[in-house]
Every structure is written in C-alpha cells, then in structure tokens.
Amino acid sequence: MNLDKVFYQNFMKNLFADPCEVRYWDGNVVNYGEGEAQFRIGFNEPIGKKEIISDLSLAFGEGYMQKKIDIEGSVQKVIESIYRKQDSPLNQKNPYVKWAKILSNNIIKTNNIIKSKENIQYHYDIGNDFYRLWLDETMTYSCAYFKSPEDTLTQAQINKVDHILGKLNLQPGQTLLDIGCGWGELILTAAKTYQVKALGITLSSEQYARVLERIQNEGLQDLVEVQLMDYREIKGRNFDRVVSVGMIEHVGKEHLEEYFSTVKNLLSEGGVSLLHCITGYEESAINSWFNKYIFPGGYIPAVQELVSLMASNRFYLIDLESLREHYTRTLEHWAQNFEKSLPIIQKMKDETFIRMWRLYLNSCAASFHCGNIDLHQFLFTKGVNNSWPLTREYLYP
C-alpha cells in the first residue's frame, strides 16, 4: 500500500463519528466504525494529502463540486458526523482529527462600500427565478420561526416577521429602517400591519427590483420605499426603529464597530434596534470554502463581541433570544425544496453549481444542529428607554 493510501486510511478512520463505507479510487471498499454504514463516501480520484492537511473545507468542498468525491446518503448527516467526531474529548489531540477542523480560517477582507456591493451581488444576484424555486411564498431568505413543528415554511416565515415586528413594539406613524431588506416582506408587513413609514435598503439589484414591484403592486408608495444603497450612505435621516436580519454576517470583523456607530447615528434617542444574525461562540471567519464560493468577505461574530460593541456605543441590551434549531429546520426545508426543484434547476445551472449549493444548504443545517453556530436576536435601545414594557407579555398578546 502506498503512503497516500495509508494516510487516507488513517484519516477516514478518524473523521466520522458514525459507521460508514468508503470506496477508494482503485475500487477498494473499506468499512469504518461498528455497525451498518450510515452513508457512503466515494473517491473517484485522490485529493492531494497536502491539500487535505492545509485546508480540509476547501479540499473536500471543491472535491465534491468537481465530482472527485461522491456522497450516498444525507449530506447533512455526513457533515454532522464530522462535527460530532471533532467534539469528542477522546479525539481533541488526535493528529488526524485536528486536520478536520472546518471553522478555523481567519480570512480578513476590507468590506468597504464597493467591495460590500460586489460580495452581495455575487450571492444574491444570481436570479430571483432561482431563489423562488426553493424559498417560501414570501421569498424570505433568513431563519424562520416555527411555533409548531407542523408549520409550513411559509407560515414559519410569516411567524418570524410577526415576531420581529412585535418585539419592536411598533406604533402607527413611527419610522422604520430595514438594513438589508431582502425581497421586502418585513417592510411591507410593517406598513400594512402597523401603519409605519418604512425604508428598506439593499445592495442587490435583483432584490431592489422585486421590492419596488411589490410596493407598486400593493399601493404602498406613501408608506414604503426601497433604495439600492449601502447603509453607510444614508445621510440626514433618523428612525424610531432600525432592524437588520441576516445582514451583519456580511459586514466583516473590521467593520462591526462601524456598523454599530452608524446605527447609533441613524436611531433617534431612545430608539430601538433589532439585530437578527448568525453568531458563534468564538470569534472566527467563515471557512475558506464558504468565503470563496458562497459568502465572500463573510464573518460570523461572537455573541460577546456584539454585546461589547453595543455597550461601547451606549446601547442598552433589553432582550436576547436564541433561534438555533429554528434555523436548522429552515435550512432543512430549503434543502428539501432545492432537491424537489432539481429538474428545473438543472436547466438553469450546471452540475458544479448544483453540488455547491447542495453542500452549502446541508452543511449549514449541520452546523446549526450541532451547535457550531447559533442564531440570535438582539434587541437594544439607544440610551435609556424607561417607557419600554416591563415584561415580555406584549410579545404574546
């Protein structure tokens, strides 16, 4: 047996927490672990040992995209099996397992206004027709809120918007800014339900066009506006409420302070902001595969990092809620919808793109389910706001 094959044998033996079957490029099939294989990994050709050791996420991600690797079974379960093996105390010092760390690449990029627009357009401007195939009816591309396991994805997304708007305790005539408004569901609902004046901003031209169309179709021009712009470009305006859903992950570590100082300038004194975002338990850039193919310039902030920045900008944190398993369910719905729409997607995108997107959705679901990352909603005020409800009962009338 050659040295590369020896390396692979040892590496695969220590990579997964569940029993699995591995088919190597020479046709040799090896079973690892005890019991029936939970999934099967097939190597159609070897991936360089140096590539695996230096950056497993990129090596395996590209290997799967390029059909060097095939997966039979649930892609989500494969990723979860890796995570559970990594977290085992018995394997923390294992030289093979430490190579499998997936959340460790500290890529720093300057997300200035020009670069931020490029990064957002890379991910979001690949066609509304594509997103429409696997998102829900509201075209909401963020963590849903499941009041019941039986909720449909559409109902859960409606629940999420209602949950956020309820937390903001909106009153008629107030002004609301949505930073990174997506396809507009939140600002449109806010205007219709609470009679507030809402501004949504986005860097995606595809999203902007769709939101503008919805505003006109629903006759909400007097209450809702949308702008194709960076939040740092808003000048001379103040808002009673500022909300941001799934946007700060695109800001980058070096611009987090700028985000909070900008929100402080945009909020009226005593105003309230809600930040809905993916969080980590340690400061870490997204891995290099995600940075290269999914969210260039992305960064997952740590909870303590965000709370510290709120305090330094004289924000008062009044509510913090984790929705981690809600995001697991959301991603599982998206992944299922993606597979159901595969015959149509195959006419729109090539196989490399399809494998990339499948890996993205399933690996995110695995990351949330295993607790590698979380989803939090932070509610905070600019300065002291003594008029806020004393209990959370206002959220659940």
Coordinates of C-alpha atoms in Angstrom, one line a residue, residues 13-259:
K13 CA -10.9 6.2 10.2
N14 CA -10.7 9.2 12.4
L15 CA -13.0 11.6 10.5
F16 CA -16.5 10.3 11.2
A17 CA -18.4 9.6 14.4
D18 CA -20.8 7.1 12.6
P19 CA -20.0 3.9 10.8
C20 CA -19.6 4.5 7.1
E21 CA -18.4 2.9 3.8
V22 CA -15.6 4.4 1.8
R23 CA -14.9 3.5 -1.8
Y24 CA -11.4 4.4 -2.9
W25 CA -10.4 5.4 -6.5
D26 CA -8.8 2.0 -7.1
G27 CA -12.1 0.2 -6.4
N28 CA -11.2 -0.9 -2.9
V29 CA -14.1 -0.6 -0.4
V30 CA -13.5 -0.2 3.3
N31 CA -16.0 0.0 6.2
Y32 CA -15.1 2.2 9.2
G33 CA -16.8 2.0 12.6
E34 CA -19.0 -0.7 14.0
G35 CA -22.5 -1.4 12.6
E36 CA -24.3 -0.7 9.4
A37 CA -22.9 2.1 7.3
Q38 CA -25.0 5.3 7.7
F39 CA -23.6 6.8 4.5
R40 CA -21.1 6.1 1.7
I41 CA -18.2 8.2 0.5
G42 CA -16.8 7.5 -2.9
F43 CA -13.4 8.8 -4.1
N44 CA -13.4 8.9 -7.9
E45 CA -9.8 10.2 -7.8
P46 CA -7.4 11.0 -4.9
I47 CA -7.2 14.5 -3.4
G48 CA -3.7 15.6 -2.5
K49 CA -2.6 14.9 1.1
K50 CA -1.1 18.4 1.3
E51 CA -4.5 20.0 0.3
I52 CA -6.4 18.0 2.9
I53 CA -4.0 18.8 5.7
S54 CA -3.7 22.5 4.8
D55 CA -7.4 23.2 4.3
L56 CA -10.0 20.4 4.6
S57 CA -13.0 22.5 4.0
L58 CA -11.7 23.8 0.6
A59 CA -10.2 20.4 -0.4
F60 CA -13.4 18.4 0.3
G61 CA -15.8 21.2 -0.8
E62 CA -14.1 21.5 -4.2
G63 CA -13.7 17.8 -4.4
Y64 CA -17.4 17.3 -4.1
M65 CA -18.2 20.1 -6.5
Q66 CA -15.8 18.7 -9.1
K67 CA -17.1 15.1 -8.7
K68 CA -13.8 13.8 -7.2
I69 CA -16.0 12.8 -4.3
D70 CA -19.5 11.3 -4.3
I71 CA -21.8 11.1 -1.3
E72 CA -24.5 8.4 -1.0
G73 CA -27.0 9.3 1.8
S74 CA -27.7 12.5 3.6
V75 CA -25.1 15.2 3.0
Q76 CA -26.3 16.9 6.3
K77 CA -25.7 13.7 8.3
V78 CA -22.2 13.4 6.8
I79 CA -21.2 16.9 8.0
E80 CA -22.9 16.3 11.4
S81 CA -20.8 13.1 11.8
I82 CA -17.6 15.1 11.2
Y83 CA -18.6 17.7 13.8
R84 CA -19.5 15.1 16.4
K85 CA -16.2 13.3 15.9
Q86 CA -14.3 16.6 16.3
D87 CA -16.1 17.4 19.5
S88 CA -15.3 14.1 21.2
P89 CA -12.9 14.7 24.1
L90 CA -11.1 11.5 23.1
N91 CA -10.2 13.0 19.7
Q92 CA -9.1 16.5 20.6
K93 CA -5.4 15.6 20.4
N94 CA -5.7 13.1 17.5
P95 CA -3.5 14.4 14.6
Y96 CA -5.9 13.2 12.0
V97 CA -9.0 14.8 13.7
K98 CA -7.4 18.2 14.1
W99 CA -6.9 18.4 10.3
A100 CA -10.7 18.2 10.1
K101 CA -11.4 21.4 11.8
I102 CA -13.7 23.3 9.5
L103 CA -14.3 26.6 11.2
S104 CA -10.8 27.9 11.6
N105 CA -9.9 30.0 8.6
N106 CA -9.2 33.6 9.5
I107 CA -9.5 35.4 6.2
I108 CA -9.7 39.2 6.6
K109 CA -11.0 41.3 3.8
T110 CA -11.9 45.0 3.7
N111 CA -15.6 45.3 3.2
N112 CA -15.7 48.9 2.1
I113 CA -18.8 50.1 0.2
I114 CA -17.6 49.0 -3.2
K115 CA -16.4 45.6 -2.0
S116 CA -19.5 45.0 0.0
K117 CA -21.7 45.6 -3.1
E118 CA -19.6 43.2 -5.1
N119 CA -19.9 40.5 -2.4
I120 CA -23.6 40.9 -2.0
Q121 CA -24.2 40.8 -5.7
Y122 CA -22.1 37.6 -6.0
H123 CA -24.5 35.7 -3.8
Y124 CA -27.9 37.4 -4.2
D125 CA -27.9 38.5 -7.9
I126 CA -27.9 35.0 -9.4
G127 CA -31.6 35.3 -10.3
N128 CA -34.9 35.7 -8.5
D129 CA -36.2 32.8 -10.5
F130 CA -33.7 30.6 -8.9
Y131 CA -34.4 31.7 -5.3
R132 CA -38.2 31.5 -6.0
L133 CA -37.8 27.7 -6.6
W134 CA -36.8 26.8 -3.0
L135 CA -37.7 29.7 -0.8
D136 CA -41.2 30.1 0.6
E137 CA -44.0 32.1 -0.9
T138 CA -42.8 35.3 0.9
M139 CA -39.3 35.0 -0.6
T140 CA -37.8 35.3 2.8
Y141 CA -34.1 34.2 2.9
S142 CA -33.4 34.1 6.6
C143 CA -34.1 32.0 9.7
A144 CA -37.9 31.2 10.1
Y145 CA -39.8 30.9 13.4
F146 CA -41.6 27.7 14.0
K147 CA -44.4 28.0 16.5
S148 CA -45.2 24.3 15.8
P149 CA -43.2 21.5 14.1
E150 CA -46.2 21.3 11.8
D151 CA -45.8 24.8 10.5
T152 CA -45.1 25.1 6.8
L153 CA -42.1 27.1 5.8
T154 CA -44.3 29.9 4.6
Q155 CA -46.2 30.1 7.9
A156 CA -42.9 30.0 9.8
Q157 CA -41.5 32.9 7.8
I158 CA -44.7 34.9 8.4
N159 CA -44.3 34.0 12.1
K160 CA -40.7 35.3 12.1
V161 CA -41.7 38.7 10.6
D162 CA -44.5 39.0 13.1
H163 CA -42.2 38.0 15.9
I164 CA -39.6 40.7 14.9
L165 CA -42.2 43.4 14.4
G166 CA -43.8 42.5 17.7
K167 CA -40.5 42.8 19.5
L168 CA -40.0 46.3 18.1
N169 CA -43.3 47.4 19.7
L170 CA -44.1 49.5 16.6
Q171 CA -46.7 52.3 16.8
P172 CA -48.5 54.0 14.0
G173 CA -46.6 56.8 12.4
Q174 CA -43.2 55.7 13.5
T175 CA -40.3 55.3 11.1
L176 CA -38.6 52.0 10.4
L177 CA -35.3 51.3 8.6
D178 CA -34.6 47.7 7.4
I179 CA -30.9 47.3 6.6
G180 CA -30.6 44.5 4.1
C181 CA -34.3 44.2 3.4
G182 CA -34.1 41.2 1.1
W183 CA -37.3 40.8 -1.0
G184 CA -39.2 43.2 1.2
E185 CA -41.6 41.0 3.3
L186 CA -40.7 42.7 6.6
I187 CA -41.1 46.4 5.5
L188 CA -44.3 45.7 3.6
T189 CA -45.8 43.8 6.5
A190 CA -44.8 46.6 8.9
A191 CA -46.5 49.2 6.8
K192 CA -49.7 47.2 6.4
T193 CA -50.0 46.0 10.0
Y194 CA -48.6 48.9 12.0
Q195 CA -49.0 51.9 9.6
V196 CA -45.4 52.8 10.0
K197 CA -43.3 54.5 7.3
A198 CA -40.6 52.0 6.3
L199 CA -37.4 52.3 4.3
G200 CA -35.7 49.2 3.0
I201 CA -32.1 49.2 1.6
T202 CA -30.3 46.5 -0.3
L203 CA -27.2 46.1 -2.4
S204 CA -28.8 43.5 -4.6
S205 CA -30.3 44.9 -7.8
E206 CA -32.4 41.8 -8.2
Q207 CA -33.9 42.3 -4.7
Y208 CA -34.4 46.0 -5.3
A209 CA -36.3 45.5 -8.5
R210 CA -38.6 42.9 -6.8
V211 CA -39.3 45.1 -3.7
L212 CA -40.1 48.1 -5.9
E213 CA -42.5 46.0 -7.9
R214 CA -44.2 44.8 -4.7
I215 CA -44.6 48.3 -3.3
Q216 CA -46.3 49.5 -6.5
N217 CA -48.5 46.4 -6.9
E218 CA -49.7 46.7 -3.3
G219 CA -50.2 50.5 -3.5
L220 CA -47.9 51.3 -0.6
Q221 CA -45.9 54.1 -2.1
D222 CA -46.9 56.5 0.6
L223 CA -45.6 54.2 3.4
V224 CA -42.8 52.2 1.9
E225 CA -39.7 53.0 -0.1
V226 CA -36.7 51.0 -1.1
Q227 CA -33.2 52.2 -2.1
L228 CA -30.3 50.4 -3.8
M229 CA -27.6 51.6 -1.4
D230 CA -25.2 50.8 1.4
Y231 CA -26.4 51.6 4.9
R232 CA -23.3 53.8 5.4
E233 CA -24.6 56.1 2.6
I234 CA -27.8 57.2 4.4
K235 CA -27.4 60.8 5.4
G236 CA -29.6 63.3 7.3
R237 CA -32.3 60.8 8.4
N238 CA -33.3 59.4 11.8
F239 CA -35.5 56.5 12.5
D240 CA -37.6 55.3 15.5
R241 CA -36.7 51.7 14.8
V242 CA -33.8 50.0 12.9
V243 CA -33.9 46.3 12.1
S244 CA -31.3 44.1 10.4
V245 CA -32.0 40.5 9.5
G246 CA -29.1 38.3 8.3
M247 CA -27.0 41.2 7.1
I248 CA -24.3 41.8 9.7
E249 CA -22.6 38.5 8.7
H250 CA -21.6 40.3 5.5
V251 CA -20.1 43.3 7.3
G252 CA -16.7 41.7 8.3
K253 CA -14.9 41.8 11.6
E254 CA -13.1 45.1 10.8
H255 CA -16.4 46.9 10.1
L256 CA -18.5 45.8 13.1
E257 CA -17.7 48.9 15.1
E258 CA -18.7 51.0 12.0
Y259 CA -22.0 49.1 11.8

